[in-house]
Coordinates of N, CA and C in Angstrom, one line a residue:
M1 N 81.6 15.0 13.8 CA 82.4 14.0 14.6 C 82.8 12.8 13.7
K2 N 84.0 12.4 13.8 CA 84.5 11.2 13.0 C 84.0 10.0 13.7
H3 N 84.2 8.9 13.0 CA 83.9 7.6 13.7 C 84.8 7.4 14.9
P4 N 84.3 6.9 16.0 CA 85.0 6.7 17.2 C 86.2 5.8 17.0
D5 N 87.3 6.1 17.7 CA 88.5 5.2 17.6 C 88.4 4.3 18.8
V6 N 89.4 3.4 19.0 CA 89.3 2.5 20.1 C 89.2 3.1 21.5
E7 N 90.0 4.2 21.6 CA 90.0 4.8 22.9 C 88.6 5.4 23.3
Q8 N 88.0 6.0 22.3 CA 86.6 6.5 22.5 C 85.6 5.3 22.8
L9 N 85.8 4.3 22.1 CA 84.9 3.1 22.3 C 85.0 2.5 23.7
K10 N 86.2 2.7 24.3 CA 86.5 2.2 25.7 C 85.7 2.9 26.8
R11 N 85.1 4.1 26.3 CA 84.4 4.9 27.2 C 82.9 4.3 27.4
L12 N 82.5 3.4 26.5 CA 81.2 2.8 26.6 C 81.2 1.6 27.5
T13 N 80.0 1.3 28.0 CA 79.9 0.1 28.8 C 80.0 -1.2 27.9
L14 N 80.2 -2.3 28.4 CA 80.5 -3.5 27.6 C 79.2 -3.8 26.7
R15 N 78.0 -3.7 27.2 CA 76.9 -4.0 26.4 C 76.8 -2.9 25.3
A16 N 77.2 -1.7 25.5 CA 77.1 -0.7 24.5 C 78.2 -0.9 23.4
I17 N 79.3 -1.5 23.9 CA 80.4 -1.7 22.9 C 79.9 -2.8 21.9
V18 N 79.3 -3.8 22.5 CA 78.8 -4.9 21.6 C 77.7 -4.4 20.7
A19 N 76.8 -3.5 21.2 CA 75.7 -3.0 20.5 C 76.3 -2.2 19.3
Y20 N 77.3 -1.5 19.5 CA 78.0 -0.7 18.5 C 78.5 -1.6 17.4
A21 N 79.2 -2.7 17.8 CA 79.7 -3.6 16.8 C 78.6 -4.3 16.0
V22 N 77.5 -4.7 16.7 CA 76.4 -5.4 16.0 C 75.7 -4.6 15.0
R23 N 75.6 -3.3 15.3 CA 74.9 -2.4 14.4 C 75.6 -2.2 13.0
W24 N 76.9 -2.3 13.1 CA 77.7 -2.2 11.8 C 77.6 -3.6 11.1
A25 N 77.5 -4.7 11.8 CA 77.3 -6.0 11.2 C 76.0 -6.1 10.5
Q26 N 74.9 -5.5 11.2 CA 73.6 -5.5 10.6 C 73.6 -4.6 9.3
R27 N 74.3 -3.6 9.3 CA 74.3 -2.7 8.1 C 74.7 -3.5 6.8
V28 N 75.7 -4.3 7.0 CA 76.2 -5.0 5.8 C 75.8 -6.4 5.6
R29 N 74.9 -6.8 6.5 CA 74.4 -8.2 6.4 C 73.8 -8.5 5.0
P30 N 73.1 -7.5 4.4 CA 72.5 -7.8 3.0 C 73.5 -8.0 1.9
A31 N 74.8 -7.5 2.1 CA 75.9 -7.7 1.1 C 76.2 -9.1 1.2
F32 N 76.2 -9.7 2.3 CA 76.5 -11.2 2.4 C 75.4 -12.0 1.8
A33 N 74.1 -11.6 2.1 CA 73.0 -12.3 1.7 C 72.9 -12.6 0.2
L34 N 73.5 -11.6 -0.5 CA 73.4 -11.7 -2.0 C 74.6 -12.4 -2.6
S35 N 75.5 -12.8 -1.8 CA 76.8 -13.4 -2.3 C 76.6 -14.9 -2.6
E36 N 77.5 -15.4 -3.4 CA 77.4 -16.9 -3.7 C 77.5 -17.7 -2.4
Q37 N 78.4 -17.2 -1.5 CA 78.6 -18.0 -0.2 C 77.2 -18.1 0.6
A38 N 76.3 -17.1 0.4 CA 75.1 -17.1 1.1 C 74.1 -18.2 0.6
Q39 N 74.4 -18.8 -0.6 CA 73.6 -19.9 -1.1 C 73.8 -21.2 -0.3
N40 N 74.8 -21.3 0.6 CA 75.0 -22.4 1.4 C 74.4 -22.0 2.7
N41 N 73.4 -22.8 3.1 CA 72.5 -22.5 4.3 C 73.4 -22.4 5.6
E42 N 74.5 -23.3 5.6 CA 75.2 -23.3 6.8 C 76.0 -21.9 7.0
N43 N 76.4 -21.3 5.9 CA 77.1 -20.1 5.9 C 76.1 -19.0 6.5
C44 N 74.9 -19.0 6.0 CA 73.9 -18.0 6.4 C 73.7 -18.3 7.9
R45 N 73.6 -19.5 8.4 CA 73.3 -19.8 9.8 C 74.4 -19.3 10.7
V46 N 75.7 -19.5 10.3 CA 76.7 -19.0 11.2 C 76.8 -17.5 11.2
V47 N 76.7 -16.8 10.1 CA 76.7 -15.4 10.1 C 75.5 -14.8 10.9
D48 N 74.3 -15.3 10.6 CA 73.2 -14.8 11.4 C 73.3 -15.1 12.9
G49 N 73.9 -16.3 13.1 CA 74.1 -16.7 14.5 C 75.1 -15.8 15.3
A50 N 76.1 -15.3 14.6 CA 77.0 -14.4 15.2 C 76.4 -13.1 15.5
I51 N 75.5 -12.6 14.6 CA 74.8 -11.3 15.0 C 73.8 -11.5 16.1
A52 N 73.1 -12.7 16.1 CA 72.0 -12.9 17.0 C 72.5 -13.0 18.5
V53 N 73.6 -13.7 18.7 CA 74.1 -13.8 20.1 C 74.7 -12.4 20.5
A54 N 75.2 -11.6 19.7 CA 75.6 -10.3 20.1 C 74.5 -9.4 20.4
I55 N 73.4 -9.5 19.7 CA 72.2 -8.7 20.0 C 71.7 -9.2 21.4
A56 N 71.6 -10.5 21.6 CA 71.0 -11.1 22.8 C 71.8 -10.5 24.1
F57 N 73.1 -10.5 24.0 CA 73.9 -10.0 25.1 C 73.5 -8.5 25.3
S58 N 73.5 -7.7 24.3 CA 73.3 -6.3 24.4 C 72.0 -6.1 25.0
E59 N 71.0 -6.9 24.8 CA 69.6 -6.8 25.3 C 69.4 -7.5 26.6
G60 N 70.4 -8.0 27.2 CA 70.3 -8.6 28.5 C 70.3 -10.1 28.7
N61 N 70.6 -10.8 27.7 CA 70.6 -12.2 27.7 C 72.0 -12.8 27.9
E62 N 72.5 -12.9 29.2 CA 73.8 -13.3 29.4 C 74.1 -14.8 29.1
T63 N 73.0 -15.6 29.0 CA 73.1 -17.0 28.7 C 73.2 -17.4 27.2
A64 N 73.3 -16.3 26.4 CA 73.5 -16.5 25.0 C 74.6 -17.3 24.6
A65 N 75.7 -17.1 25.3 CA 76.9 -18.0 25.0 C 77.9 -17.7 26.1
D66 N 78.9 -18.6 26.3 CA 80.0 -18.3 27.2 C 81.1 -17.7 26.4
P67 N 82.2 -17.2 27.0 CA 83.3 -16.6 26.1 C 83.8 -17.5 25.1
Q68 N 84.1 -18.8 25.4 CA 84.7 -19.6 24.5 C 83.7 -20.0 23.3
E69 N 82.4 -20.2 23.7 CA 81.4 -20.5 22.6 C 81.3 -19.4 21.7
A70 N 81.2 -18.1 22.3 CA 81.1 -16.9 21.4 C 82.4 -16.8 20.5
M71 N 83.5 -17.1 21.0 CA 84.7 -17.0 20.1 C 84.6 -18.1 19.0
A72 N 84.1 -19.3 19.3 CA 83.9 -20.3 18.3 C 82.9 -19.8 17.3
I73 N 81.9 -19.2 17.6 CA 80.9 -18.7 16.7 C 81.5 -17.5 15.9
A74 N 82.4 -16.8 16.4 CA 83.1 -15.7 15.6 C 83.9 -16.4 14.6
V75 N 84.7 -17.4 14.9 CA 85.6 -18.0 14.0 C 84.9 -18.6 12.9
A76 N 83.7 -19.3 13.3 CA 82.9 -20.0 12.2 C 82.3 -18.9 11.2
A77 N 81.9 -17.8 11.7 CA 81.4 -16.7 10.8 C 82.4 -16.2 9.9
A78 N 83.6 -16.0 10.5 CA 84.8 -15.5 9.6 C 85.2 -16.5 8.5
S79 N 84.8 -17.8 8.7 CA 85.2 -18.7 7.7 C 84.1 -18.8 6.6
A80 N 83.0 -18.2 6.8 CA 81.9 -18.3 5.8 C 82.1 -17.2 4.7
T81 N 83.3 -17.3 4.1 CA 83.6 -16.3 3.0 C 84.1 -16.9 1.8
G82 N 84.1 -16.2 0.7 CA 84.6 -16.6 -0.5 C 85.7 -15.6 -1.0
N83 N 85.8 -15.6 -2.4 CA 86.8 -14.7 -2.9 C 86.4 -13.3 -3.1
D84 N 85.0 -13.1 -3.0 CA 84.5 -11.7 -3.2 C 84.7 -11.0 -1.9
S85 N 85.4 -9.8 -2.1 CA 85.8 -9.0 -1.0 C 84.6 -8.4 -0.2
R86 N 83.5 -8.1 -0.9 CA 82.3 -7.6 -0.3 C 81.7 -8.6 0.7
C87 N 81.6 -9.8 0.2 CA 81.1 -10.9 1.1 C 82.0 -11.2 2.2
R88 N 83.4 -11.2 2.0 CA 84.3 -11.5 2.9 C 84.2 -10.5 4.1
F89 N 84.2 -9.2 3.8 CA 84.3 -8.2 4.9 C 82.9 -8.1 5.6
A90 N 81.8 -8.4 4.9 CA 80.5 -8.5 5.5 C 80.5 -9.6 6.6
A91 N 81.0 -10.8 6.2 CA 81.0 -11.9 7.2 C 82.0 -11.5 8.3
R92 N 83.1 -10.9 8.0 CA 84.0 -10.5 9.1 C 83.4 -9.5 10.1
A93 N 82.5 -8.6 9.6 CA 81.9 -7.7 10.5 C 81.0 -8.5 11.5
A94 N 80.3 -9.4 11.0 CA 79.5 -10.3 11.9 C 80.3 -11.0 12.9
A95 N 81.4 -11.6 12.3 CA 82.4 -12.4 13.2 C 83.0 -11.6 14.2
L96 N 83.3 -10.3 13.9 CA 83.9 -9.4 14.9 C 83.0 -9.0 15.9
A97 N 81.7 -8.9 15.5 CA 80.6 -8.5 16.5 C 80.6 -9.7 17.5
A98 N 80.7 -11.0 17.1 CA 80.7 -12.0 18.1 C 82.0 -12.1 18.9
E99 N 83.1 -11.7 18.3 CA 84.3 -11.6 19.0 C 84.2 -10.5 20.1
T100 N 83.6 -9.4 19.8 CA 83.4 -8.3 20.8 C 82.6 -8.9 21.9
L101 N 81.6 -9.7 21.6 CA 80.8 -10.3 22.6 C 81.6 -11.3 23.5
A102 N 82.5 -12.1 22.8 CA 83.3 -13.0 23.6 C 84.1 -12.4 24.6
H103 N 84.7 -11.2 24.3 CA 85.5 -10.5 25.3 C 84.6 -9.9 26.3
A104 N 83.5 -9.4 26.0 CA 82.5 -8.8 27.0 C 82.1 -9.9 28.0
L105 N 81.8 -11.0 27.5 CA 81.3 -12.1 28.3 C 82.4 -12.5 29.4
G106 N 83.6 -12.2 29.1 CA 84.7 -12.5 30.0 C 84.5 -11.8 31.4
A107 N 83.7 -10.7 31.3 CA 83.5 -9.9 32.6 C 82.5 -10.7 33.5
L108 N 81.6 -11.5 32.8 CA 80.6 -12.3 33.5 C 81.2 -13.7 33.9
N109 N 82.1 -14.1 33.2 CA 82.7 -15.5 33.3 C 84.2 -15.4 33.3
P110 N 84.8 -14.8 34.3 CA 86.3 -14.7 34.3 C 87.1 -15.9 34.4
S111 N 86.4 -17.1 34.6 CA 87.1 -18.3 34.7 C 87.4 -18.9 33.3
A112 N 86.7 -18.4 32.3 CA 86.9 -18.9 30.9 C 87.0 -17.8 29.9
P113 N 87.9 -16.8 30.1 CA 88.0 -15.8 29.1 C 88.7 -16.2 27.8
P114 N 88.4 -15.6 26.7 CA 89.1 -15.8 25.5 C 90.5 -15.3 25.6
D115 N 91.4 -15.8 24.7 CA 92.7 -15.3 24.7 C 92.7 -13.8 24.2
A116 N 93.3 -13.0 25.0 CA 93.3 -11.5 24.7 C 93.9 -11.3 23.4
N117 N 94.9 -12.1 23.0 CA 95.6 -11.8 21.7 C 95.3 -13.0 20.6
D118 N 94.1 -13.5 20.7 CA 93.7 -14.4 19.7 C 93.5 -13.5 18.4
A119 N 94.4 -13.8 17.5 CA 94.5 -12.9 16.3 C 93.8 -13.5 15.1
A120 N 93.0 -14.5 15.3 CA 92.3 -15.2 14.1 C 91.5 -14.2 13.4
L121 N 90.9 -13.1 14.0 CA 90.1 -12.2 13.4 C 90.7 -10.8 13.2
R122 N 91.5 -10.4 14.2 CA 91.9 -9.1 14.2 C 93.3 -8.9 13.6
G123 N 93.8 -9.8 12.9 CA 95.1 -9.7 12.3 C 96.2 -9.8 13.3
D124 N 97.2 -8.8 13.1 CA 98.4 -8.9 14.0 C 98.2 -7.8 15.1
C125 N 97.1 -7.4 15.4 CA 97.0 -6.4 16.6 C 97.3 -7.1 17.9
V126 N 98.2 -6.6 18.6 CA 98.6 -7.2 19.9 C 98.2 -6.2 21.0
I127 N 97.5 -6.7 22.0 CA 97.0 -5.9 23.2 C 97.8 -6.2 24.4
D128 N 98.4 -5.1 24.9 CA 99.1 -5.2 26.1 C 98.3 -5.5 27.3
E129 N 98.6 -6.5 28.1 CA 97.8 -6.9 29.2 C 98.0 -6.1 30.5
P130 N 97.0 -5.3 30.9 CA 97.2 -4.5 32.1 C 97.0 -5.4 33.3
D131 N 97.2 -4.8 34.5 CA 97.0 -5.6 35.7 C 95.6 -5.9 36.0
D132 N 94.7 -5.0 35.7 CA 93.3 -5.0 36.0 C 92.6 -5.9 34.9
P133 N 92.0 -7.1 35.4 CA 91.4 -7.9 34.3 C 90.3 -7.2 33.6
L134 N 89.5 -6.3 34.2 CA 88.3 -5.7 33.6 C 88.8 -4.7 32.6
T135 N 90.0 -4.0 32.8 CA 90.5 -3.1 31.9 C 90.9 -3.9 30.6
L136 N 91.5 -5.0 30.7 CA 91.9 -5.9 29.6 C 90.6 -6.3 28.8
I137 N 89.6 -6.7 29.5 CA 88.3 -7.1 28.8 C 87.8 -5.9 28.0
I138 N 87.8 -4.7 28.5 CA 87.3 -3.5 27.8 C 88.2 -3.2 26.7
D139 N 89.5 -3.3 26.8 CA 90.4 -3.1 25.7 C 90.2 -4.0 24.5
C140 N 90.0 -5.3 24.9 CA 89.8 -6.3 23.9 C 88.5 -6.1 23.1
A141 N 87.4 -5.8 23.9 CA 86.1 -5.6 23.3 C 86.1 -4.4 22.3
A142 N 86.6 -3.3 22.9 CA 86.7 -2.1 22.1 C 87.5 -2.3 20.7
T143 N 88.6 -3.0 20.9 CA 89.5 -3.3 19.7 C 88.7 -4.1 18.7
A144 N 88.0 -5.1 19.1 CA 87.2 -6.0 18.2 C 86.1 -5.2 17.6
A145 N 85.3 -4.3 18.4 CA 84.3 -3.6 17.9 C 84.8 -2.6 16.8
H146 N 85.9 -2.0 17.0 CA 86.5 -1.0 16.1 C 86.8 -1.8 14.8
S147 N 87.3 -3.0 14.9 CA 87.6 -3.8 13.7 C 86.3 -4.2 12.9
A148 N 85.2 -4.4 13.7 CA 84.0 -4.7 13.0 C 83.5 -3.5 12.2
A149 N 83.6 -2.3 12.8 CA 83.3 -1.1 12.0 C 84.1 -0.9 10.9
Y150 N 85.4 -1.2 10.9 CA 86.3 -1.1 9.8 C 85.9 -2.0 8.7
S151 N 85.6 -3.2 9.0 CA 85.2 -4.2 8.0 C 83.9 -3.8 7.3
A152 N 82.9 -3.4 8.1 CA 81.7 -3.0 7.5 C 81.9 -1.7 6.6
R153 N 82.7 -0.7 7.0 CA 82.9 0.4 6.2 C 83.7 0.1 4.9
F154 N 84.5 -0.9 4.9 CA 85.1 -1.4 3.7 C 84.0 -1.8 2.7
V155 N 83.0 -2.5 3.2 CA 82.0 -3.0 2.3 C 81.2 -1.9 1.7
L156 N 80.9 -0.8 2.6 CA 80.2 0.3 2.1 C 80.9 1.2 1.1
K157 N 82.3 1.3 1.2 CA 83.0 2.0 0.3 C 83.0 1.4 -1.1
E158 N 82.8 0.1 -1.1 CA 82.6 -0.6 -2.4 C 81.4 0.1 -3.2
F159 N 80.5 0.6 -2.4 CA 79.3 1.4 -3.1 C 79.6 2.8 -3.2
G160 N 80.7 3.3 -2.8 CA 81.1 4.7 -2.9 C 80.5 5.5 -1.7
I161 N 80.1 4.9 -0.6 CA 79.5 5.6 0.5 C 80.2 5.2 1.8
D162 N 80.0 5.9 2.8 CA 80.6 5.6 4.1 C 79.5 6.0 5.1
A163 N 78.6 5.1 5.4 CA 77.4 5.4 6.3 C 77.9 5.8 7.7
T164 N 77.2 6.8 8.2 CA 77.7 7.3 9.5 C 77.0 6.5 10.7
A165 N 77.7 6.2 11.6 CA 77.2 5.5 12.8 C 77.5 6.4 14.0
V166 N 77.8 7.6 13.8 CA 78.2 8.6 14.9 C 77.0 8.7 15.8
D167 N 75.7 8.8 15.2 CA 74.5 8.9 16.1 C 74.5 7.7 17.1
D168 N 74.8 6.5 16.6 CA 74.9 5.3 17.5 C 75.8 5.6 18.7
Y169 N 77.0 6.0 18.3 CA 78.0 6.2 19.3 C 77.6 7.2 20.4
V170 N 77.1 8.4 19.9 CA 76.7 9.5 20.8 C 75.6 8.9 21.8
T171 N 74.6 8.2 21.2 CA 73.5 7.7 22.0 C 74.0 6.8 23.1
L172 N 74.9 5.8 22.6 CA 75.4 4.8 23.5 C 76.4 5.5 24.6
L173 N 77.1 6.5 24.2 CA 77.9 7.2 25.1 C 77.0 7.9 26.2
E174 N 76.0 8.5 25.8 CA 75.1 9.2 26.7 C 74.6 8.2 27.8
Q175 N 74.2 7.0 27.2 CA 73.7 6.0 28.2 C 74.8 5.5 29.0
S176 N 76.0 5.3 28.5 CA 77.0 4.8 29.3 C 77.5 5.7 30.4
T177 N 77.6 6.9 30.2 CA 78.1 7.9 31.2 C 77.2 8.0 32.4
K178 N 76.0 7.5 32.3 CA 75.0 7.5 33.4 C 75.1 6.3 34.3
Q179 N 76.1 5.4 33.9 CA 76.1 4.1 34.7 C 77.5 3.9 35.3
S180 N 77.5 3.4 36.4 CA 78.8 3.1 37.1 C 79.2 1.6 36.8
D181 N 78.4 0.8 36.5 CA 78.7 -0.6 36.2 C 79.3 -0.7 34.8
R182 N 80.4 -1.2 34.6 CA 81.0 -1.3 33.3 C 80.4 -2.3 32.4
I183 N 79.7 -3.3 32.9 CA 78.9 -4.2 32.0 C 77.8 -3.5 31.5
G184 N 77.1 -2.7 32.2 CA 76.1 -1.7 31.7 C 74.6 -2.3 31.7
A185 N 73.8 -1.4 31.6 CA 72.4 -1.7 31.4 C 72.1 -2.3 30.0
T186 N 70.9 -2.9 29.9 CA 70.6 -3.5 28.6 C 70.4 -2.3 27.6
V187 N 70.7 -2.7 26.3 CA 70.6 -1.8 25.2 C 69.5 -2.3 24.2
D188 N 68.5 -1.6 24.0 CA 67.4 -1.9 23.0 C 68.0 -1.5 21.6
I189 N 68.4 -2.6 20.8 CA 69.1 -2.3 19.6 C 68.2 -1.6 18.7
E190 N 66.9 -2.0 18.6 CA 65.9 -1.4 17.7 C 65.6 0.0 18.0
A191 N 65.7 0.3 19.3 CA 65.5 1.7 19.8 C 66.6 2.7 19.3
L192 N 67.7 2.2 18.9 CA 68.7 3.1 18.3 C 68.3 3.7 17.0
G193 N 67.3 3.2 16.4 CA 66.7 3.8 15.2 C 67.1 3.0 13.9
T194 N 67.0 3.7 12.8 CA 67.3 3.1 11.5 C 68.8 3.0 11.4
L195 N 69.2 2.1 10.5 CA 70.7 1.9 10.3 C 71.3 3.0 9.3
W196 N 70.4 3.7 8.7 CA 70.9 4.7 7.6 C 70.3 6.0 7.8
C197 N 71.0 7.0 7.5 CA 70.6 8.4 7.6 C 69.6 8.7 6.4
G198 N 69.8 8.0 5.3 CA 69.0 8.1 4.2 C 68.7 6.7 3.7
A199 N 68.6 6.6 2.3 CA 68.3 5.3 1.7 C 69.5 4.4 1.8
P200 N 69.3 3.1 2.1 CA 70.4 2.1 2.1 C 71.0 1.9 0.8
P201 N 72.1 1.3 0.7 CA 72.7 1.1 -0.6 C 71.9 0.2 -1.5
D202 N 72.1 0.3 -2.8 CA 71.5 -0.7 -3.7 C 72.4 -1.9 -3.7
W203 N 72.1 -2.9 -2.9 CA 73.1 -4.0 -2.7 C 73.3 -4.8 -4.0
R204 N 72.4 -4.7 -5.0 CA 72.6 -5.4 -6.2 C 73.5 -4.7 -7.2
A205 N 73.9 -3.5 -6.9 CA 74.7 -2.7 -7.8 C 76.0 -3.4 -8.1

């Protein structure tokens, strides 16, 4: 099975979509940690913060952030980059995990949703707004999660590999299809298993 596309990601619950994005961000976090940008403690704080709030939501903590706060965290993480492409895309993966969270939180706080077409992180991707607000939230979350995976895979290709996250998707889909609530049950991130099928990359290469 290939990596899931946006339409396939939309089959997941919102917590599962966020979990999928954050797993990719976790995979490439070490690439950021070794960069010159990571020598700045503030940069590390915002990148780690983006991952942490996304994990918290997946695991059931809805008070981790409101939609606007989560989007601000995403933008801050996206700015923690330098000229090194590996560092830049690793930070973007974390930022996009937080953006995925921001959209998912819109289902819990519809009075303060992020802009569906806030293109600060996703480039020029434009999302058509359906009549159903929940459908829009799922569309936005799935699009951001897919972009998080793309950013992380760019980092991994720098090492000549493309780590598979298909098992993550299959597991999350199995969990999601058993639920009628689109927000979904909590997801234990650690229970999804290791981040790699084999040995992780040699990040110092």
